[in-house]
Structure formats: structure tokens, C-alpha cells
Amino acid sequence: MKLHNPNFPALLCSTFLHIILLFTVTLLYLKPATSSATPTNETDRLALLKFKESIDYDPYGILSSWNDSFQFCNWHGITCGHRHQRVTTLELQGHNLRGTIPPYIGNLTFLRAINLQNNSFYGEIPKEVGQLFRLRDLNLTNNTLGGEIPTNLSSCSELRHIIVSNNKLIGKIPKELGSLTKLVSLGVARNNFNGGIPGFLGNLSLLIIFSAAYNDLVGNIPESVGRLKSLSYFAVGPNKLNGMVPSSLYNISSIRTLSFSQNQLSGTLPENIGHTLPNLQWFYLSDNKFFGSIPSSLCNASKLQKIDLSNNSFVGSVPTNLGCLQDLYFLHLSMNKLGKDLDFLTSLRNCSKMNVLSFVGN
Ligand SMILES: *[C@@H]1O[C@H](CO)[C@@H](O)[C@H](O)[C@H]1NC(C)=O
Ligand SMILES: *[C@@H]1O[C@H](CO)[C@@H](O)[C@H](O)[C@H]1NC(C)=O
Ligand SMILES: *[C@@H]1O[C@H](CO)[C@@H](O)[C@H](O)[C@H]1NC(C)=O
Ligand SMILES: *[C@@H]1O[C@H](CO)[C@@H](O)[C@H](O)[C@H]1NC(C)=O
Ligand SMILES: *[C@@H]1O[C@H](CO)[C@@H](O)[C@H](O)[C@H]1NC(C)=O
Ligand SMILES: *[C@@H]1O[C@H](CO)[C@@H](O)[C@H](O)[C@H]1NC(C)=O
Ligand SMILES: *[C@@H]1O[C@H](CO)[C@@H](O)[C@H](O)[C@H]1NC(C)=O
Ligand SMILES: *[C@@H]1O[C@H](CO)[C@@H](O)[C@H](O)[C@H]1NC(C)=O
Ligand SMILES: *[C@@H]1O[C@H](CO)[C@@H](O)[C@H](O)[C@H]1NC(C)=O
Ligand SMILES: *[C@@H]1O[C@H](CO)[C@@H](O)[C@H](O)[C@H]1NC(C)=O
């Protein structure tokens, strides 16, 4: 009778191994869940080196400082958080860089701001940007980026500003962006977007800027936009929009710039517009199908600087009180059906800043 199994140490060893194996397997199994927590500053360094690699023209040698003589937190355009020494901002605006944005950017887990404005980045916005769940600012204005806005940008729930104006982006403004309830600016102007102005805009209650000029957008301006109580800048022309402008839009007292120019929009201006839009500064309606008379209450929108109502179907006489607009310097009323009564000109003598005044074609 053996009291001791001669294989006991071996057994113990194998059990130990088994445990280690189990542990390892468990770790492997858990990897997808833990990987977002485990990337280190080395992940960031690698991602930045991949970024540098994808730049094929750097006329000012901006990225020459991205080398091993410096810790990456000291590389030009990089800011790191104090606690983790991980990249929090990537700011390389206005350096005439030409290149692509590599998918590795999605590994910069701590990134809060990307600003690549005024360069020549081409290719697509990598969908991996959707992994940057701390991202607040994305500014890619004035590059030559193509493709669509990646829908999984909607996973970046901290986003405040998405500004991708002046690129070659196509497709629709993705409906998925409707979940980004912290959005303050959405700038998509000067691209090749088609489709409509999304109805979800009205759900972005913190929105201040919506800029979609110079695209191929069709359809109506959604009624829901009238719910945006902080909206200050709303510019949707030129595009191919049609239908009536929802009157609720003229009720948003925070609006400073309202631009509908060069669409097929129609409707009348509310009698009390000068009272409901007291902060209005720039008011562009040119080249549309607006009709009715020009409300004399415009005089109460005392901050007005530019008014362009040209090439519409406005009728009646021009209000004779516009002279009360002390800051008015641009008044374009040409190509309408306004009466030839020029009494308003007398009043305009008060507008000492007046620079452009046009009334031809009435
Ligand atoms: C690293 O960048 C600095 C600053 O641009 C430069 O002075 C230095 O020569 C570079 N070092 C290497 C190894 O390229
Ligand atoms: C990366 O982190 C390690 C451990 O915290 C630290 O020792 C090292 O200096 C860091 N390296 C860089 C490039 O920040
Ligand atoms: C981008 O370029 C425009 C036009 O040259 C300039 O007004 C603007 O300040 C530039 N912005 C940045 C951040 O470089
Ligand atoms: C970083 O991103 C790239 C491409 O998206 C991926 O292939 C790579 O495995 C990622 N992880 C690390 C740790 O670099
Ligand atoms: C775009 O950026 C370039 C520099 O890359 C600058 O010269 C140009 O003025 C900018 N255009 C606009 C409209 O900001
Ligand atoms: C976005 O898409 C990329 C590529 O399919 C994927 O790796 C990433 O996990 C997605 N991001 C999110 C937050 O879903
Ligand atoms: C706006 O939000 C409401 C309430 O959360 C939701 O039911 C609706 O579908 C949203 N509208 C759009 C167009 O996303
Ligand atoms: C505009 O606001 C006024 C006063 O709050 C309200 O009576 C009116 O119904 C609103 N009009 C629209 C079209 O929302
Ligand atoms: C609108 O402006 C006129 C002319 O300046 C002024 O008499 C009137 O009191 C103003 N109305 C309001 C509500 O501010
Ligand atoms: C123009 O200015 C004069 C003198 O300041 C003032 O009496 C008059 O009411 C003003 N006219 C208008 C239309 O505001």
C-alpha cells in the first residue's frame, strides 16, 4: 500500500500548470473587455508614429520633432494629461500637411480634441475615431477628405463640436449623430452632402451652430429646428432645399445669423420678426421664393448689420423706419416686386455705416 503517490509532485505540477492555463485562457477570453483599459503610453506612441508615417508632405518639417529624442508628450501639436501621460489633444492645424488619417488614431484612448484644420488630409475619416469615447472636439475643416461621415462617430457621446466643413465628404448627414445630445456645433458646409437636413437636429437641445451651406441638400427645413432654444447660427444656403421655412424658426431669440440664400424656400416673414429675433445680425434670404411684405418690425432687431432679400417675390413698400438700424451696412432688396416708393431712402440717411445698398429690378 502506497501512502505516497510517487507521481504526486508531477500531479501537483500539472494541476498548477492547469490553473495557470485556466488563468491564461480566462485572461485571453476577457481580453476584449479589458483591452480598452490596458493600452499604455506605448500604444499612444505607436499610434502617433503611424500618424507620422501616413503624412507624405510636411513642408515646414513640423513632424521632425516627433522623434525619440523627446518623450511624445513634448512632440509638436501633442498635449498629454498630467496623470496618465496619455495623449489628450492632437492639434496640427494650418501646417499644410498632406496625408491620410490612419486607423491607429482610434487607439489614442484619452484623446479629447483633434484639430487638423487647414491642411491637405485626404482619404476617409477612419471609423476607428468611433472608439474615442472621450472625444469632445473634432475639427477637420478645410482639408480634402472624402467618403462619408463614419456612423460610429455616434459612439463618441462626449462630442461637443463636429466641424468637417470645406472637404469633399459625400452621403447623408448620418442619422446616428442624433444621439450626440451634447453637440454644440455641427459644421458640414462646403462638402457634397446630399439627403435632407436631419429631423434629429431638434433633439440636440444644446446646439448653437448649424452650418450646412454649399452642399446638395434637398427637402424641407424640419419643424423640429424651432425647438433649439440656444441656436445662434443657422446657415443652409446654397443648397436645393424647398418648402416653407417653419415659422417656429423665427421664434428663436438667440439667433444672430440666419441664412437661407440660394434654395427654393418660400414663406412670408412674420409681422413681429424684429421682436422675436432681437439678436439678429445677418439675415440672408436671397434667391428663393419668399413672398409677402417686408415687416416694419425689422427696425426693432437693432443689431442688424446685413439684410439680403434679393431675388424673391416681396411686395409692398419698403418700411420707412429702417433708418433706426444704426449698424446696418448692407441692404440688398433688388429683384423683387417691391413698389417704386423710395421714401425709405430718406430714413436710411441715418445708417452712417451703409456700404452696399441695392434696389434694382423692382
Ligand atoms: C529630434 O527633433 C529635434 C527637434 O526638431 C531635433 O533637433 C533633433 O535633431 C531630432 N533628433 C533626431 C534623432 O532626429
Ligand atoms: C510610459 O509609462 C511608463 C510607466 O508609467 C513610464 O515609466 C514611461 O516613462 C512612460 N513613457 C513615456 C514615453 O511616457
Ligand atoms: C485657416 O485658414 C484661414 C484662411 O487662411 C484662416 O483665416 C484661419 O485663421 C486658419 N485657421 C487656422 C486654425 O489655422
Ligand atoms: C491600434 O490600432 C490598429 C489599427 O486600428 C490595430 O491594428 C492595433 O492592433 C491597435 N492596437 C495597438 C495596441 O496598437
Ligand atoms: C485652407 O487652408 C489653407 C492652408 O492649408 C489656406 O491657405 C486657405 O486659406 C484655407 N482656406 C480656407 C477657406 O480656410
Ligand atoms: C467603429 O468601427 C470600427 C471599425 O469597424 C470598430 O473597430 C470600432 O470598434 C467601432 N467603434 C465603436 C465605438 O463601435
Ligand atoms: C427625438 O427624440 C425623441 C425623444 O427621445 C425620439 O422619440 C425621436 O425619435 C427623436 N427624433 C429623431 C428624428 O431622432
Ligand atoms: C412663437 O412664440 C410665441 C410666444 O411665445 C407663441 O405664441 C407662438 O405660438 C410661437 N410661434 C411658433 C410658430 O412657434
Ligand atoms: C420698436 O421700435 C420702434 C421704433 O424705434 C419703437 O417705437 C418701439 O417701441 C419698439 N418696440 C419694441 C417692442 O421694442
Ligand atoms: C434718424 O435720426 C434722427 C436724428 O438722430 C432721428 O430724429 C430720427 O428719428 C431718425 N430716424 C429714424 C427712422 O430712425
XYZ file of C-alpha atoms and ligand atoms in Angstrom:
502
model
C 0.000 0.000 0.000
C 1.433 3.242 -1.017
C 0.880 6.161 1.168
C 2.527 8.420 -1.220
C 1.772 8.575 -4.829
C 5.195 8.809 -6.454
C 3.609 10.992 -9.087
C 2.351 13.436 -6.524
C 4.848 16.208 -7.341
C 4.130 15.711 -11.011
C 0.413 15.771 -10.345
C 0.778 18.910 -8.291
C 2.839 20.427 -11.044
C 0.293 19.532 -13.682
C -2.539 20.908 -11.551
C -0.540 24.074 -11.098
C 0.003 24.252 -14.831
C -3.645 23.633 -15.360
C -4.507 26.509 -13.094
C -2.063 28.767 -14.881
C -3.519 27.643 -18.187
C -7.029 28.267 -16.994
C -5.992 31.653 -15.755
C -4.353 32.477 -19.067
C -7.336 31.235 -21.039
C -9.615 33.319 -18.830
C -7.392 36.330 -19.409
C -7.445 35.741 -23.146
C -11.166 35.331 -23.020
C -11.521 38.603 -21.129
C -9.195 40.460 -23.482
C -11.864 42.293 -25.481
C -13.327 43.682 -22.254
C -10.013 44.676 -20.710
C -8.160 45.907 -23.806
C -9.594 49.408 -23.599
C -8.248 49.692 -20.068
C -4.855 48.091 -20.742
C -3.400 50.215 -23.563
C -0.415 52.061 -22.277
C 1.509 55.134 -23.234
C 3.351 52.813 -25.642
C 0.090 52.343 -27.555
C -0.097 56.120 -27.914
C 3.492 56.385 -29.083
C 2.910 53.714 -31.700
C -0.313 55.394 -32.884
C 1.492 58.739 -33.236
C 4.337 57.129 -35.175
C 1.759 55.572 -37.513
C 0.221 59.027 -37.860
C 3.598 60.473 -38.792
C 4.169 57.631 -41.253
C 0.920 58.456 -43.038
C 1.996 62.048 -43.715
C 3.595 62.286 -47.140
C 4.260 66.026 -47.249
C 5.298 68.225 -44.335
C 6.667 71.441 -45.891
C 7.529 73.117 -42.584
C 9.081 69.998 -41.019
C 6.543 70.160 -38.199
C 6.809 66.434 -37.523
C 10.600 66.346 -37.361
C 10.263 66.885 -33.608
C 8.330 63.610 -33.457
C 11.438 61.580 -32.730
C 12.976 59.515 -29.944
C 14.957 62.432 -28.517
C 11.742 63.594 -26.890
C 9.004 61.924 -24.933
C 5.944 62.024 -27.208
C 4.115 64.358 -24.848
C 6.598 67.024 -25.970
C 6.108 66.451 -29.680
C 4.760 69.408 -31.647
C 0.968 69.566 -31.511
C 0.628 66.977 -28.750
C -0.719 67.587 -25.268
C -0.856 64.866 -22.631
C -2.860 64.520 -19.456
C -0.797 65.031 -16.287
C -1.968 61.908 -14.537
C -1.559 59.216 -17.168
C 0.871 60.820 -19.632
C -1.508 59.854 -22.423
C -2.328 61.990 -25.449
C -5.314 64.263 -24.838
C -5.054 66.667 -27.776
C -3.755 66.412 -31.319
C -3.534 69.899 -32.796
C -1.812 70.264 -36.138
C -3.882 72.974 -37.786
C -2.569 75.136 -40.592
C 0.703 73.342 -41.347
C -0.057 72.394 -44.954
C 0.362 68.745 -44.049
C -0.659 66.283 -46.729
C -1.505 62.717 -45.808
C -4.150 60.364 -44.540
C -5.555 59.861 -41.068
C -4.584 56.302 -40.079
C -6.999 53.997 -38.222
C -4.438 53.918 -35.399
C -5.861 57.264 -34.273
C -8.612 55.191 -32.667
C -6.026 53.837 -30.198
C -5.396 57.252 -28.624
C -7.919 56.352 -25.970
C -7.535 59.517 -23.920
C -7.947 61.907 -26.834
C -10.358 64.790 -26.217
C -9.583 67.071 -29.150
C -8.474 66.578 -32.732
C -7.764 69.700 -34.757
C -6.382 69.154 -38.250
C -7.935 72.295 -39.763
C -6.298 73.955 -42.805
C -4.204 71.077 -44.102
C -4.481 68.672 -47.013
C -5.573 65.460 -45.372
C -7.184 63.148 -47.914
C -8.772 59.708 -47.823
C -11.567 58.943 -45.398
C -12.249 59.772 -41.789
C -11.363 56.411 -40.187
C -14.289 54.778 -38.453
C -11.946 53.916 -35.585
C -12.473 57.519 -34.439
C -15.656 55.972 -33.020
C -13.516 54.331 -30.330
C -12.522 57.697 -28.865
C -15.230 57.866 -26.283
C -13.673 60.855 -24.514
C -13.555 62.952 -27.693
C -15.157 66.407 -27.391
C -13.835 68.358 -30.363
C -13.336 67.118 -33.883
C -12.226 69.833 -36.281
C -11.240 68.693 -39.767
C -12.224 71.887 -41.603
C -10.513 72.754 -44.865
C -8.906 69.508 -45.989
C -9.689 67.219 -48.907
C -11.261 64.361 -47.006
C -13.719 62.172 -48.928
C -16.124 59.371 -48.171
C -18.903 59.560 -45.647
C -19.011 60.672 -42.038
C -18.493 57.365 -40.193
C -21.726 56.432 -38.460
C -19.958 55.069 -35.433
C -18.860 58.606 -34.588
C -22.137 58.410 -32.702
C -20.306 56.321 -30.083
C -18.321 59.420 -29.084
C -21.019 60.551 -26.721
C -18.936 63.411 -25.278
C -18.680 65.216 -28.625
C -19.399 68.974 -28.436
C -18.094 70.088 -31.792
C -18.053 68.282 -35.119
C -16.688 70.589 -37.773
C -15.875 68.991 -41.092
C -16.637 71.941 -43.377
C -14.761 72.509 -46.602
C -13.882 68.941 -47.587
C -15.151 66.504 -50.209
C -17.408 64.460 -47.993
C -20.387 62.704 -49.540
C -23.523 60.872 -48.460
C -26.068 61.911 -45.915
C -25.603 63.579 -42.568
C -25.840 60.308 -40.602
C -28.977 59.937 -38.524
C -26.862 58.214 -35.882
C -25.458 61.626 -34.901
C -28.873 62.304 -33.374
C -27.702 60.535 -30.235
C -24.953 63.097 -29.609
C -27.006 65.176 -27.214
C -24.050 67.267 -26.027
C -23.402 68.647 -29.502
C -22.956 72.425 -29.610
C -21.651 72.845 -33.172
C -22.306 70.820 -36.267
C -20.465 72.227 -39.279
C -20.771 70.367 -42.559
C -20.690 73.295 -45.011
C -18.866 73.148 -48.355
C -18.964 69.403 -48.996
C -21.013 67.205 -51.309
C -23.606 66.051 -48.813
C -26.990 65.080 -50.190
C -30.143 63.920 -48.458
C -32.069 66.140 -46.121
C -31.488 68.277 -43.079
C -31.963 65.617 -40.432
C -35.020 65.822 -38.194
C -32.895 64.869 -35.207
C -31.439 68.389 -35.120
C -34.379 69.437 -32.979
C -33.299 66.875 -30.386
C -29.843 68.417 -29.963
C -31.051 70.909 -27.418
C -27.621 72.470 -26.780
C -26.929 73.205 -30.446
C -25.655 76.736 -31.111
C -24.177 76.393 -34.598
C -25.578 74.530 -37.569
C -23.720 75.238 -40.750
C -24.606 73.289 -43.884
C -24.135 75.835 -46.671
C -22.783 74.814 -50.093
C -23.952 71.213 -50.321
C -26.635 69.405 -52.318
C -29.157 69.042 -49.542
C -32.785 68.580 -50.567
C -36.160 68.611 -48.841
C -37.602 70.841 -46.150
C -36.169 72.514 -43.099
C -37.563 70.299 -40.353
C -40.075 71.891 -37.995
C -38.110 70.434 -35.058
C -35.368 73.042 -35.545
C -37.720 75.547 -33.892
C -37.120 73.738 -30.600
C -33.450 74.759 -30.454
C -33.545 77.469 -27.834
C -29.811 78.267 -27.925
C -29.359 78.337 -31.687
C -27.277 81.294 -32.812
C -26.016 80.410 -36.291
C -28.208 78.653 -38.828
C -26.897 78.663 -42.395
C -28.343 76.310 -45.002
C -27.750 78.036 -48.328
C -26.809 77.416 -51.078
C -28.473 74.006 -51.310
C -31.545 72.560 -53.018
C -33.981 72.940 -50.152
C -37.635 73.674 -50.776
C -40.902 74.116 -48.913
C -41.914 76.661 -46.306
C -39.492 77.805 -43.643
C -41.090 76.689 -40.356
C -42.301 79.826 -38.588
C -41.043 78.448 -35.270
C -37.536 79.234 -36.534
C -38.328 82.960 -36.323
C -39.130 82.473 -32.657
C -35.609 81.549 -31.514
C -34.482 84.749 -29.824
C -30.812 83.709 -29.644
C -30.359 83.682 -33.434
C -27.697 86.034 -34.812
C -27.181 84.633 -38.291
C -29.959 83.222 -40.398
C -29.011 82.249 -43.931
C -31.319 80.580 -46.435
C -29.738 82.036 -49.590
C -29.918 80.162 -52.898
C -32.522 77.479 -52.334
C -36.160 77.183 -53.349
C -37.520 78.029 -49.945
C -40.668 80.037 -49.501
C -42.943 81.612 -46.935
C -43.662 85.043 -45.520
C -41.799 86.883 -42.793
C -43.766 87.153 -39.546
C -45.019 90.687 -38.730
C -43.260 90.621 -35.349
C -39.915 89.233 -36.543
C -37.979 92.188 -35.134
C -39.299 91.415 -31.685
C -38.836 87.639 -31.798
C -35.296 87.885 -33.224
C -33.786 90.748 -31.198
C -30.216 89.495 -31.715
C -30.331 89.100 -35.472
C -27.237 90.494 -37.215
C -27.021 88.792 -40.599
C -30.213 87.919 -42.431
C -29.790 86.280 -45.856
C -32.785 85.178 -47.903
C -31.579 85.887 -51.424
C -32.508 83.709 -54.415
C -35.528 81.937 -53.003
C -39.302 82.166 -53.301
C -40.193 84.257 -50.283
C -43.244 86.497 -50.700
C -45.367 88.971 -48.756
C -44.259 92.300 -47.382
C -41.161 93.359 -45.503
C -42.170 93.758 -41.836
C -41.524 97.181 -40.312
C -40.663 95.475 -37.037
C -37.213 94.712 -38.516
C -36.356 98.089 -37.045
C -36.581 96.528 -33.588
C -33.910 93.951 -34.410
C -31.491 96.726 -33.572
C -28.301 94.688 -34.114
C -28.989 94.042 -37.789
C -25.947 94.630 -39.995
C -26.703 92.804 -43.218
C -30.044 92.167 -44.885
C -30.217 90.392 -48.236
C -33.738 89.825 -49.544
C -32.787 89.991 -53.225
C -34.324 87.825 -55.929
C -37.538 86.817 -54.170
C -41.149 87.913 -54.573
C -41.507 90.502 -51.839
C -44.249 93.077 -52.497
C -45.415 96.354 -50.979
C -43.266 99.252 -49.916
C -40.016 99.109 -48.010
C -40.554 100.131 -44.350
C -39.649 103.801 -43.826
C -38.173 103.160 -40.386
C -35.122 101.073 -41.350
C -33.000 104.115 -40.531
C -33.287 103.113 -36.887
C -30.840 100.286 -37.612
C -27.643 102.067 -36.602
C -25.342 99.185 -37.571
C -26.910 98.377 -40.923
C -24.314 98.468 -43.692
C -25.617 96.015 -46.300
C -29.152 96.194 -47.671
C -29.891 94.194 -50.791
C -33.501 94.420 -51.995
C -33.058 94.041 -55.756
C -35.095 91.704 -57.980
C -38.359 91.671 -56.054
C -41.828 93.099 -56.702
C -41.471 95.987 -54.293
C -43.302 99.267 -55.046
C -41.251 102.069 -56.521
C -41.933 104.226 -53.480
C -38.452 105.367 -52.397
C -39.437 107.119 -49.152
C -37.357 104.599 -47.196
C -34.202 106.143 -48.656
C -34.690 109.285 -46.577
C -34.706 107.226 -43.398
C -31.587 105.321 -44.440
C -29.586 108.563 -44.195
C -29.375 107.659 -40.514
C -27.422 104.483 -41.273
C -23.969 106.057 -41.233
C -22.242 102.719 -41.843
C -24.218 101.915 -45.002
C -21.900 100.435 -47.589
C -23.965 98.387 -50.034
C -27.481 99.408 -50.984
C -29.268 97.879 -53.945
C -32.838 98.266 -55.150
C -32.611 97.461 -58.868
C -35.143 95.214 -60.533
C -38.222 96.311 -58.583
C 14.570 65.401 -32.915
O 13.904 66.630 -33.099
C 14.658 67.751 -32.675
C 13.776 68.972 -32.829
O 13.249 69.079 -34.123
C 15.921 67.857 -33.484
O 16.672 68.953 -33.019
C 16.718 66.577 -33.319
O 17.830 66.612 -34.176
C 15.863 65.374 -33.679
N 16.572 64.171 -33.361
C 16.674 63.170 -34.197
C 17.394 61.969 -33.698
O 16.200 63.206 -35.328
C 5.329 55.164 -20.064
O 4.858 54.754 -18.814
C 5.859 54.160 -18.021
C 5.206 53.585 -16.778
O 4.287 54.508 -16.244
C 6.918 55.192 -17.707
O 7.947 54.629 -16.931
C 7.489 55.709 -19.019
O 8.398 56.746 -18.775
C 6.408 56.199 -19.930
N 6.969 56.500 -21.227
C 6.627 57.528 -21.920
C 7.254 57.670 -23.256
O 5.824 58.360 -21.493
C -7.342 78.666 -41.613
O -7.177 79.425 -42.778
C -7.978 80.577 -42.814
C -7.786 81.246 -44.151
O -6.413 81.423 -44.427
C -7.615 81.492 -41.652
O -8.477 82.606 -41.632
C -7.784 80.731 -40.359
O -7.363 81.524 -39.273
C -6.971 79.475 -40.382
N -7.215 78.743 -39.178
C -6.283 78.058 -38.553
C -6.685 77.433 -37.284
O -5.158 77.938 -38.997
C -4.204 50.027 -32.770
O -4.938 50.205 -33.973
C -4.553 49.409 -35.047
C -5.427 49.766 -36.246
O -6.693 50.227 -35.925
C -4.593 47.956 -34.683
O -4.196 47.146 -35.741
C -3.716 47.728 -33.472
O -3.719 46.398 -33.107
C -4.215 48.599 -32.340
N -3.609 48.308 -31.049
C -2.389 48.685 -30.589
C -2.083 48.246 -29.199
O -1.602 49.321 -31.213
C -7.337 76.335 -46.200
O -6.051 76.078 -45.717
C -5.019 76.646 -46.494
C -3.725 76.227 -45.875
O -3.619 74.837 -45.960
C -5.168 78.140 -46.529
O -4.178 78.684 -47.360
C -6.537 78.501 -47.055
O -6.721 79.884 -46.996
C -7.591 77.829 -46.214
N -8.899 78.103 -46.779
C -9.938 78.402 -46.016
C -11.213 78.668 -46.749
O -9.879 78.483 -44.792
C -16.197 51.770 -35.134
O -15.841 50.926 -36.200
C -14.574 50.327 -36.062
C -14.276 49.548 -37.290
O -15.340 48.708 -37.615
C -14.532 49.448 -34.855
O -13.238 48.958 -34.685
C -14.883 50.250 -33.653
O -14.954 49.419 -32.544
C -16.183 50.967 -33.838
N -16.334 51.828 -32.710
C -17.323 51.738 -31.879
C -17.269 52.622 -30.701
O -18.237 50.983 -32.056
C -36.011 62.864 -30.903
O -36.079 62.414 -29.562
C -37.289 61.754 -29.258
C -37.326 61.509 -27.758
O -36.106 60.985 -27.321
C -37.358 60.484 -30.083
O -38.558 59.805 -29.813
C -37.310 60.848 -31.554
O -37.282 59.680 -32.335
C -36.097 61.694 -31.861
N -36.212 62.183 -33.219
C -35.289 61.974 -34.141
C -35.592 62.469 -35.511
O -34.232 61.424 -33.886
C -43.728 81.876 -31.143
O -43.739 82.272 -29.767
C -44.943 82.841 -29.348
C -44.766 83.398 -27.958
O -44.046 82.509 -27.166
C -46.026 81.780 -29.440
O -47.250 82.333 -29.057
C -46.123 81.286 -30.881
O -47.039 80.238 -30.964
C -44.773 80.807 -31.373
N -44.877 80.520 -32.786
C -44.351 79.443 -33.339
C -44.606 79.254 -34.789
O -43.712 78.638 -32.707
C -39.763 99.025 -31.911
O -39.074 100.135 -32.478
C -39.875 101.323 -32.521
C -39.085 102.369 -33.286
O -37.814 102.536 -32.713
C -40.182 101.753 -31.095
O -41.004 102.898 -31.129
C -40.903 100.614 -30.376
O -41.096 100.965 -29.038
C -40.112 99.338 -30.466
N -40.871 98.267 -29.918
C -40.413 97.430 -29.030
C -41.345 96.385 -28.546
O -39.237 97.476 -28.642
C -32.847 109.489 -37.770
O -32.055 110.256 -36.877
C -32.728 111.417 -36.386
C -31.731 112.190 -35.582
O -30.973 111.332 -34.743
C -33.956 110.985 -35.578
O -34.619 112.098 -35.144
C -34.865 110.162 -36.444
O -35.943 109.630 -35.668
C -34.094 109.005 -37.045
N -34.931 108.295 -37.989
C -35.165 107.017 -37.896
C -36.026 106.432 -38.978
O -34.703 106.333 -37.017
